[in-house]
mmCIF file of N, CA and C in Angstrom:
data_model
loop_
_atom_site.group_PDB
_atom_site.id
_atom_site.type_symbol
_atom_site.label_atom_id
_atom_site.label_comp_id
_atom_site.label_asym_id
_atom_site.label_seq_id
_atom_site.Cartn_x
_atom_site.Cartn_y
_atom_site.Cartn_z
ATOM 1 N N MET A 26 -9.354 8.744 41.930
ATOM 2 C CA MET A 26 -8.374 9.683 41.391
ATOM 3 C C MET A 26 -8.560 9.796 39.884
ATOM 4 N N GLU A 27 -8.511 11.014 39.386
ATOM 5 C CA GLU A 27 -8.571 11.222 37.943
ATOM 6 C C GLU A 27 -7.220 10.914 37.318
ATOM 7 N N ARG A 28 -7.300 10.486 36.066
ATOM 8 C CA ARG A 28 -6.059 10.208 35.337
ATOM 9 C C ARG A 28 -5.266 11.498 35.191
ATOM 10 N N PRO A 29 -3.961 11.512 35.526
ATOM 11 C CA PRO A 29 -3.135 12.706 35.311
ATOM 12 C C PRO A 29 -3.007 12.974 33.811
ATOM 13 N N GLU A 30 -2.735 14.202 33.454
ATOM 14 C CA GLU A 30 -2.623 14.524 32.030
ATOM 15 C C GLU A 30 -1.179 14.576 31.569
ATOM 16 N N ILE A 31 -0.979 14.277 30.302
ATOM 17 C CA ILE A 31 0.327 14.431 29.658
ATOM 18 C C ILE A 31 0.335 15.817 29.036
ATOM 19 N N ASN A 32 1.380 16.583 29.289
ATOM 20 C CA ASN A 32 1.436 17.976 28.830
ATOM 21 C C ASN A 32 1.743 18.102 27.347
ATOM 22 N N LYS A 33 2.736 17.366 26.866
ATOM 23 C CA LYS A 33 3.099 17.446 25.453
ATOM 24 C C LYS A 33 4.077 16.327 25.129
ATOM 25 N N PHE A 34 4.223 16.083 23.851
ATOM 26 C CA PHE A 34 5.229 15.134 23.371
ATOM 27 C C PHE A 34 6.559 15.870 23.346
ATOM 28 N N ASP A 35 7.589 15.337 23.978
ATOM 29 C CA ASP A 35 8.854 16.040 24.128
ATOM 30 C C ASP A 35 9.896 15.645 23.084
ATOM 31 N N HIS A 36 10.195 14.355 22.952
ATOM 32 C CA HIS A 36 11.235 13.941 22.011
ATOM 33 C C HIS A 36 11.055 12.484 21.603
ATOM 34 N N ILE A 37 11.758 12.143 20.547
ATOM 35 C CA ILE A 37 11.888 10.755 20.126
ATOM 36 C C ILE A 37 13.374 10.438 20.176
ATOM 37 N N ALA A 38 13.711 9.222 20.567
ATOM 38 C CA ALA A 38 15.108 8.800 20.637
ATOM 39 C C ALA A 38 15.333 7.641 19.673
ATOM 40 N N LEU A 39 16.417 7.723 18.915
ATOM 41 C CA LEU A 39 16.804 6.665 17.992
ATOM 42 C C LEU A 39 18.173 6.146 18.387
ATOM 43 N N HIS A 40 18.315 4.841 18.399
ATOM 44 C CA HIS A 40 19.589 4.206 18.699
ATOM 45 C C HIS A 40 20.330 4.020 17.375
ATOM 46 N N VAL A 41 21.479 4.658 17.209
ATOM 47 C CA VAL A 41 22.198 4.667 15.931
ATOM 48 C C VAL A 41 23.568 4.006 16.066
ATOM 49 N N GLN A 42 24.082 3.520 14.935
ATOM 50 C CA GLN A 42 25.398 2.876 14.918
ATOM 51 C C GLN A 42 26.535 3.886 14.877
ATOM 52 N N ASP A 43 26.401 4.894 14.032
ATOM 53 C CA ASP A 43 27.490 5.829 13.749
ATOM 54 C C ASP A 43 26.987 7.244 13.986
ATOM 55 N N VAL A 44 27.260 7.785 15.172
ATOM 56 C CA VAL A 44 26.739 9.108 15.535
ATOM 57 C C VAL A 44 27.203 10.194 14.567
ATOM 58 N N PRO A 45 28.489 10.283 14.183
ATOM 59 C CA PRO A 45 28.886 11.325 13.228
ATOM 60 C C PRO A 45 28.141 11.232 11.889
ATOM 61 N N ALA A 46 27.927 10.027 11.364
ATOM 62 C CA ALA A 46 27.181 9.872 10.105
ATOM 63 C C ALA A 46 25.743 10.334 10.291
ATOM 64 N N SER A 47 25.147 10.020 11.425
ATOM 65 C CA SER A 47 23.773 10.445 11.692
ATOM 66 C C SER A 47 23.690 11.954 11.894
ATOM 67 N N ILE A 48 24.680 12.536 12.572
ATOM 68 C CA ILE A 48 24.712 13.997 12.726
ATOM 69 C C ILE A 48 24.767 14.650 11.355
ATOM 70 N N HIS A 49 25.619 14.147 10.486
ATOM 71 C CA HIS A 49 25.717 14.700 9.128
ATOM 72 C C HIS A 49 24.353 14.638 8.434
ATOM 73 N N PHE A 50 23.691 13.491 8.478
ATOM 74 C CA PHE A 50 22.396 13.338 7.816
ATOM 75 C C PHE A 50 21.366 14.323 8.368
ATOM 76 N N TYR A 51 21.170 14.318 9.683
ATOM 77 C CA TYR A 51 20.104 15.146 10.261
ATOM 78 C C TYR A 51 20.422 16.641 10.190
ATOM 79 N N GLN A 52 21.696 16.989 10.237
ATOM 80 C CA GLN A 52 22.076 18.401 10.167
ATOM 81 C C GLN A 52 22.208 18.879 8.724
ATOM 82 N N GLN A 53 22.927 18.149 7.882
ATOM 83 C CA GLN A 53 23.230 18.617 6.532
ATOM 84 C C GLN A 53 22.167 18.233 5.503
ATOM 85 N N VAL A 54 21.614 17.028 5.592
ATOM 86 C CA VAL A 54 20.619 16.600 4.605
ATOM 87 C C VAL A 54 19.239 17.134 4.963
ATOM 88 N N LEU A 55 18.826 16.981 6.242
ATOM 89 C CA LEU A 55 17.493 17.455 6.639
ATOM 90 C C LEU A 55 17.491 18.868 7.213
ATOM 91 N N GLY A 56 18.652 19.408 7.560
ATOM 92 C CA GLY A 56 18.727 20.794 8.027
ATOM 93 C C GLY A 56 18.248 21.026 9.445
ATOM 94 N N LEU A 57 18.287 19.998 10.292
ATOM 95 C CA LEU A 57 17.877 20.180 11.679
ATOM 96 C C LEU A 57 18.989 20.868 12.479
ATOM 97 N N GLU A 58 18.568 21.637 13.472
ATOM 98 C CA GLU A 58 19.513 22.372 14.318
ATOM 99 C C GLU A 58 20.065 21.458 15.408
ATOM 100 N N LEU A 59 21.397 21.352 15.450
ATOM 101 C CA LEU A 59 22.064 20.568 16.490
ATOM 102 C C LEU A 59 21.990 21.335 17.805
ATOM 103 N N LEU A 60 21.557 20.667 18.858
ATOM 104 C CA LEU A 60 21.390 21.298 20.170
ATOM 105 C C LEU A 60 22.516 20.911 21.122
ATOM 106 N N PRO A 61 22.769 21.738 22.131
ATOM 107 C CA PRO A 61 23.683 21.318 23.198
ATOM 108 C C PRO A 61 23.082 20.089 23.894
ATOM 109 N N ARG A 62 23.947 19.236 24.379
ATOM 110 C CA ARG A 62 23.524 17.984 24.999
ATOM 111 C C ARG A 62 24.274 17.807 26.312
ATOM 112 N N PRO A 63 23.615 17.316 27.367
ATOM 113 C CA PRO A 63 24.335 17.060 28.612
ATOM 114 C C PRO A 63 25.509 16.113 28.379
ATOM 115 N N ASN A 64 26.473 16.162 29.248
ATOM 116 C CA ASN A 64 27.680 15.354 29.124
ATOM 117 C C ASN A 64 27.420 13.933 29.636
ATOM 118 N N PHE A 65 26.616 13.187 28.882
ATOM 119 C CA PHE A 65 26.336 11.798 29.246
ATOM 120 C C PHE A 65 27.595 10.954 29.084
ATOM 121 N N ASP A 66 27.567 9.743 29.634
ATOM 122 C CA ASP A 66 28.702 8.836 29.501
ATOM 123 C C ASP A 66 28.556 7.930 28.274
ATOM 124 N N PHE A 67 27.749 8.352 27.304
ATOM 125 C CA PHE A 67 27.595 7.627 26.053
ATOM 126 C C PHE A 67 27.467 8.644 24.916
ATOM 127 N N GLU A 68 27.843 8.200 23.729
ATOM 128 C CA GLU A 68 27.834 9.054 22.549
ATOM 129 C C GLU A 68 26.397 9.320 22.092
ATOM 130 N N GLY A 69 26.183 10.516 21.557
ATOM 131 C CA GLY A 69 24.858 10.847 21.052
ATOM 132 C C GLY A 69 24.803 12.269 20.541
ATOM 133 N N ALA A 70 23.617 12.704 20.163
ATOM 134 C CA ALA A 70 23.387 14.064 19.678
ATOM 135 C C ALA A 70 21.903 14.377 19.818
ATOM 136 N N TRP A 71 21.603 15.669 19.980
ATOM 137 C CA TRP A 71 20.218 16.131 20.066
ATOM 138 C C TRP A 71 19.974 17.164 18.978
ATOM 139 N N PHE A 72 18.762 17.144 18.402
ATOM 140 C CA PHE A 72 18.364 18.082 17.354
ATOM 141 C C PHE A 72 17.018 18.696 17.689
ATOM 142 N N LEU A 73 16.821 19.928 17.237
ATOM 143 C CA LEU A 73 15.548 20.609 17.378
ATOM 144 C C LEU A 73 14.701 20.323 16.139
ATOM 145 N N VAL A 74 13.439 19.926 16.370
ATOM 146 C CA VAL A 74 12.483 19.663 15.292
ATOM 147 C C VAL A 74 11.218 20.442 15.657
ATOM 148 N N GLY A 75 11.066 21.649 15.097
ATOM 149 C CA GLY A 75 9.955 22.504 15.517
ATOM 150 C C GLY A 75 10.134 22.858 16.973
ATOM 151 N N ASP A 76 9.169 22.490 17.812
ATOM 152 C CA ASP A 76 9.323 22.731 19.248
ATOM 153 C C ASP A 76 9.525 21.420 20.010
ATOM 154 N N ARG A 77 9.952 20.384 19.298
ATOM 155 C CA ARG A 77 10.257 19.090 19.904
ATOM 156 C C ARG A 77 11.703 18.725 19.585
ATOM 157 N N GLU A 78 12.148 17.579 20.077
ATOM 158 C CA GLU A 78 13.539 17.193 19.869
ATOM 159 C C GLU A 78 13.654 15.768 19.347
ATOM 160 N N LEU A 79 14.747 15.538 18.651
ATOM 161 C CA LEU A 79 15.165 14.213 18.208
ATOM 162 C C LEU A 79 16.474 13.922 18.928
ATOM 163 N N HIS A 80 16.529 12.822 19.670
ATOM 164 C CA HIS A 80 17.734 12.429 20.396
ATOM 165 C C HIS A 80 18.327 11.198 19.734
ATOM 166 N N LEU A 81 19.610 11.249 19.451
ATOM 167 C CA LEU A 81 20.327 10.098 18.920
ATOM 168 C C LEU A 81 21.171 9.500 20.034
ATOM 169 N N ILE A 82 21.133 8.193 20.142
ATOM 170 C CA ILE A 82 21.905 7.468 21.145
ATOM 171 C C ILE A 82 22.843 6.540 20.386
ATOM 172 N N GLY A 83 24.128 6.624 20.665
ATOM 173 C CA GLY A 83 25.129 5.895 19.897
ATOM 174 C C GLY A 83 25.301 4.436 20.274
ATOM 175 N N ASN A 84 26.116 3.781 19.467
ATOM 176 C CA ASN A 84 26.581 2.407 19.686
ATOM 177 C C ASN A 84 25.504 1.343 19.537
ATOM 178 N N ARG A 85 24.594 1.540 18.588
ATOM 179 C CA ARG A 85 23.579 0.520 18.322
ATOM 180 C C ARG A 85 24.236 -0.689 17.674
ATOM 181 N N THR A 86 23.904 -1.861 18.168
ATOM 182 C CA THR A 86 24.418 -3.098 17.563
ATOM 183 C C THR A 86 23.289 -4.031 17.147
ATOM 184 N N GLU A 87 22.106 -3.873 17.767
ATOM 185 C CA GLU A 87 21.005 -4.770 17.443
ATOM 186 C C GLU A 87 20.245 -4.284 16.204
ATOM 187 N N LYS A 88 19.484 -5.191 15.589
ATOM 188 C CA LYS A 88 18.677 -4.851 14.432
ATOM 189 C C LYS A 88 17.450 -4.064 14.877
ATOM 190 N N HIS A 89 16.833 -3.372 13.923
ATOM 191 C CA HIS A 89 15.579 -2.678 14.203
ATOM 192 C C HIS A 89 14.636 -2.896 13.029
ATOM 193 N N LEU A 90 13.379 -2.673 13.256
ATOM 194 C CA LEU A 90 12.362 -2.817 12.228
ATOM 195 C C LEU A 90 11.834 -1.434 11.890
ATOM 196 N N SER A 91 11.916 -1.060 10.614
ATOM 197 C CA SER A 91 11.450 0.250 10.200
ATOM 198 C C SER A 91 10.967 0.177 8.769
ATOM 199 N N GLY A 92 9.917 0.910 8.461
ATOM 200 C CA GLY A 92 9.378 0.952 7.108
ATOM 201 C C GLY A 92 8.185 1.875 7.046
ATOM 202 N N SER A 93 7.706 2.164 5.850
ATOM 203 C CA SER A 93 6.582 3.095 5.712
ATOM 204 C C SER A 93 5.302 2.542 6.333
ATOM 205 N N ARG A 94 5.170 1.228 6.415
ATOM 206 C CA ARG A 94 4.013 0.615 7.067
ATOM 207 C C ARG A 94 4.438 -0.110 8.332
ATOM 208 N N SER A 95 5.479 0.404 8.944
ATOM 209 C CA SER A 95 6.034 -0.165 10.163
ATOM 210 C C SER A 95 6.493 1.007 11.031
ATOM 211 N N ASN A 96 7.507 0.789 11.854
ATOM 212 C CA ASN A 96 8.031 1.859 12.701
ATOM 213 C C ASN A 96 8.659 2.941 11.831
ATOM 214 N N HIS A 97 8.185 4.165 11.979
ATOM 215 C CA HIS A 97 8.754 5.315 11.273
ATOM 216 C C HIS A 97 8.290 6.576 11.981
ATOM 217 N N PHE A 98 8.854 7.702 11.597
ATOM 218 C CA PHE A 98 8.369 8.976 12.103
ATOM 219 C C PHE A 98 8.245 9.932 10.937
ATOM 220 N N ALA A 99 7.443 10.982 11.137
ATOM 221 C CA ALA A 99 7.100 11.865 10.027
ATOM 222 C C ALA A 99 7.304 13.326 10.402
ATOM 223 N N PHE A 100 7.715 14.105 9.397
ATOM 224 C CA PHE A 100 7.830 15.551 9.513
ATOM 225 C C PHE A 100 6.849 16.183 8.524
ATOM 226 N N VAL A 101 6.206 17.268 8.914
ATOM 227 C CA VAL A 101 5.368 18.032 7.999
ATOM 228 C C VAL A 101 6.257 19.070 7.334
ATOM 229 N N VAL A 102 6.151 19.190 6.010
ATOM 230 C CA VAL A 102 6.959 20.151 5.245
ATOM 231 C C VAL A 102 6.031 21.022 4.398
ATOM 232 N N ASN A 103 6.559 22.160 3.951
ATOM 233 C CA ASN A 103 5.770 23.072 3.120
ATOM 234 C C ASN A 103 5.683 22.618 1.674
ATOM 235 N N SER A 104 6.764 22.029 1.145
ATOM 236 C CA SER A 104 6.791 21.688 -0.271
ATOM 237 C C SER A 104 7.577 20.401 -0.511
ATOM 238 N N LEU A 105 6.868 19.345 -0.875
ATOM 239 C CA LEU A 105 7.562 18.105 -1.228
ATOM 240 C C LEU A 105 8.382 18.287 -2.494
ATOM 241 N N SER A 106 7.914 19.133 -3.405
ATOM 242 C CA SER A 106 8.674 19.388 -4.639
ATOM 243 C C SER A 106 10.040 19.964 -4.322
ATOM 244 N N ASN A 107 10.097 20.901 -3.376
ATOM 245 C CA ASN A 107 11.396 21.478 -2.987
ATOM 246 C C ASN A 107 12.291 20.421 -2.353
ATOM 247 N N TRP A 108 11.709 19.562 -1.515
ATOM 248 C CA TRP A 108 12.500 18.504 -0.894
ATOM 249 C C TRP A 108 12.982 17.506 -1.938
ATOM 250 N N GLU A 109 12.133 17.184 -2.889
ATOM 251 C CA GLU A 109 12.522 16.259 -3.937
ATOM 252 C C GLU A 109 13.693 16.827 -4.740
ATOM 253 N N SER A 110 13.639 18.114 -5.065
ATOM 254 C CA SER A 110 14.750 18.771 -5.773
ATOM 255 C C SER A 110 16.020 18.741 -4.931
ATOM 256 N N TRP A 111 15.878 18.996 -3.633
ATOM 257 C CA TRP A 111 17.024 18.992 -2.718
ATOM 258 C C TRP A 111 17.677 17.611 -2.674
ATOM 259 N N PHE A 112 16.858 16.557 -2.526
ATOM 260 C CA PHE A 112 17.404 15.201 -2.470
ATOM 261 C C PHE A 112 18.086 14.829 -3.784
ATOM 262 N N GLN A 113 17.525 15.265 -4.902
ATOM 263 C CA GLN A 113 18.159 15.000 -6.203
ATOM 264 C C GLN A 113 19.498 15.721 -6.290
ATOM 265 N N GLN A 114 19.538 16.976 -5.845
ATOM 266 C CA GLN A 114 20.788 17.752 -5.853
ATOM 267 C C GLN A 114 21.841 17.102 -4.961
ATOM 268 N N GLN A 115 21.419 16.570 -3.819
ATOM 269 C CA GLN A 115 22.333 15.922 -2.868
ATOM 270 C C GLN A 115 22.626 14.474 -3.255
ATOM 271 N N ASN A 116 21.962 13.991 -4.314
ATOM 272 C CA ASN A 116 22.080 12.593 -4.732
ATOM 273 C C ASN A 116 21.712 11.658 -3.583
ATOM 274 N N TYR A 117 20.647 12.046 -2.833
ATOM 275 C CA TYR A 117 20.199 11.251 -1.689
ATOM 276 C C TYR A 117 18.947 10.471 -2.095
ATOM 277 N N PRO A 118 18.942 9.155 -1.901
ATOM 278 C CA PRO A 118 17.811 8.337 -2.349
ATOM 279 C C PRO A 118 16.542 8.576 -1.524
ATOM 280 N N TYR A 119 15.409 8.515 -2.194
ATOM 281 C CA TYR A 119 14.105 8.664 -1.561
ATOM 282 C C TYR A 119 13.076 7.987 -2.456
ATOM 283 N N ARG A 120 11.901 7.725 -1.891
ATOM 284 C CA ARG A 120 10.800 7.204 -2.702
ATOM 285 C C ARG A 120 9.975 8.389 -3.177
ATOM 286 N N PRO A 121 9.669 8.478 -4.453
ATOM 287 C CA PRO A 121 8.935 9.629 -4.995
ATOM 288 C C PRO A 121 7.610 9.860 -4.272
ATOM 289 N N PRO A 122 7.149 11.112 -4.266
ATOM 290 C CA PRO A 122 5.896 11.437 -3.580
ATOM 291 C C PRO A 122 4.698 10.691 -4.151
ATOM 292 N N LYS A 123 3.762 10.417 -3.273
ATOM 293 C CA LYS A 123 2.472 9.879 -3.679
ATOM 294 C C LYS A 123 1.430 10.443 -2.728
ATOM 295 N N SER A 124 0.180 10.384 -3.149
ATOM 296 C CA SER A 124 -0.917 10.896 -2.326
ATOM 297 C C SER A 124 -1.587 9.766 -1.562
ATOM 298 N N ARG A 125 -1.892 10.049 -0.294
ATOM 299 C CA ARG A 125 -2.680 9.122 0.508
ATOM 300 C C ARG A 125 -4.144 9.250 0.091
ATOM 301 N N PRO A 126 -4.998 8.334 0.511
ATOM 302 C CA PRO A 126 -6.422 8.447 0.170
ATOM 303 C C PRO A 126 -7.079 9.735 0.662
ATOM 304 N N ASP A 127 -6.516 10.353 1.713
ATOM 305 C CA ASP A 127 -7.098 11.603 2.213
ATOM 306 C C ASP A 127 -6.519 12.844 1.534
ATOM 307 N N GLY A 128 -5.661 12.651 0.522
ATOM 308 C CA GLY A 128 -5.126 13.775 -0.245
ATOM 309 C C GLY A 128 -3.789 14.302 0.228
ATOM 310 N N ILE A 129 -3.316 13.854 1.373
ATOM 311 C CA ILE A 129 -2.018 14.324 1.868
ATOM 312 C C ILE A 129 -0.915 13.634 1.076
ATOM 313 N N ARG A 130 -0.011 14.446 0.518
ATOM 314 C CA ARG A 130 1.119 13.904 -0.238
ATOM 315 C C ARG A 130 2.254 13.584 0.723
ATOM 316 N N GLN A 131 2.981 12.505 0.402
ATOM 317 C CA GLN A 131 4.079 12.080 1.268
ATOM 318 C C GLN A 131 5.176 11.440 0.424
ATOM 319 N N LEU A 132 6.396 11.510 0.966
ATOM 320 C CA LEU A 132 7.508 10.743 0.407
ATOM 321 C C LEU A 132 8.266 10.144 1.564
ATOM 322 N N PHE A 133 9.045 9.107 1.262
ATOM 323 C CA PHE A 133 9.790 8.396 2.298
ATOM 324 C C PHE A 133 11.262 8.322 1.926
ATOM 325 N N LEU A 134 12.110 8.350 2.955
ATOM 326 C CA LEU A 134 13.545 8.154 2.805
ATOM 327 C C LEU A 134 14.048 7.450 4.047
ATOM 328 N N GLU A 135 15.304 7.057 4.024
ATOM 329 C CA GLU A 135 15.901 6.389 5.175
ATOM 330 C C GLU A 135 17.123 7.161 5.641
ATOM 331 N N ASP A 136 17.351 7.144 6.948
ATOM 332 C CA ASP A 136 18.567 7.739 7.494
ATOM 333 C C ASP A 136 19.703 6.721 7.380
ATOM 334 N N PRO A 137 20.924 7.056 7.807
ATOM 335 C CA PRO A 137 22.055 6.130 7.649
ATOM 336 C C PRO A 137 21.862 4.773 8.335
ATOM 337 N N ASP A 138 21.001 4.698 9.355
ATOM 338 C CA ASP A 138 20.749 3.435 10.044
ATOM 339 C C ASP A 138 19.578 2.661 9.464
ATOM 340 N N GLY A 139 18.920 3.218 8.450
ATOM 341 C CA GLY A 139 17.779 2.537 7.855
ATOM 342 C C GLY A 139 16.456 2.874 8.509
ATOM 343 N N TYR A 140 16.429 3.877 9.407
ATOM 344 C CA TYR A 140 15.160 4.318 9.963
ATOM 345 C C TYR A 140 14.378 5.033 8.865
ATOM 346 N N THR A 141 13.121 4.695 8.726
ATOM 347 C CA THR A 141 12.272 5.301 7.710
ATOM 348 C C THR A 141 11.731 6.623 8.217
ATOM 349 N N ILE A 142 11.827 7.641 7.348
ATOM 350 C CA ILE A 142 11.338 8.979 7.651
ATOM 351 C C ILE A 142 10.326 9.356 6.583
ATOM 352 N N GLU A 143 9.176 9.830 7.010
ATOM 353 C CA GLU A 143 8.140 10.309 6.112
ATOM 354 C C GLU A 143 8.162 11.840 6.109
ATOM 355 N N LEU A 144 8.107 12.429 4.939
ATOM 356 C CA LEU A 144 7.869 13.866 4.805
ATOM 357 C C LEU A 144 6.474 13.993 4.218
ATOM 358 N N SER A 145 5.614 14.763 4.866
ATOM 359 C CA SER A 145 4.257 14.913 4.366
ATOM 360 C C SER A 145 3.929 16.383 4.163
ATOM 361 N N GLU A 146 3.142 16.613 3.135
ATOM 362 C CA GLU A 146 2.738 17.967 2.756
ATOM 363 C C GLU A 146 1.225 18.042 2.901
ATOM 364 N N LYS A 147 0.774 18.868 3.824
ATOM 365 C CA LYS A 147 -0.666 19.010 4.052
ATOM 366 C C LYS A 147 -1.279 19.817 2.919
ATOM 367 N N PRO A 148 -2.488 19.439 2.478
ATOM 368 C CA PRO A 148 -3.140 20.230 1.429
ATOM 369 C C PRO A 148 -3.495 21.625 1.944
ATOM 370 N N THR A 149 -3.438 22.601 1.053
ATOM 371 C CA THR A 149 -3.765 23.973 1.462
ATOM 372 C C THR A 149 -5.153 24.360 1.044
#
């Protein structure tokens, strides 16, 4: 039998402590679109990220490991300068942009639970 194929990456799920605080961050700070969510028996929220989704699952109590050289996820953006200005305007902490050895610029920030998020700008 041949190995079956995977069609596409669908979503990432994060276990969060405070769903309303996380909704505020992902909707208001990062500008993601809040999606309708099935009526599960646990708190959470879903967001659209391009043609994929980010799912938040509430009531996290355990610790997690996250960092720029550890567990993290990344979004591609058009302009890190615009994002840097936005974070400064919002008084939201982030690590200033730097270039990787391959020339791709990136910056890092954390969500309310301490999950590390990378924003990267592809060279044109």
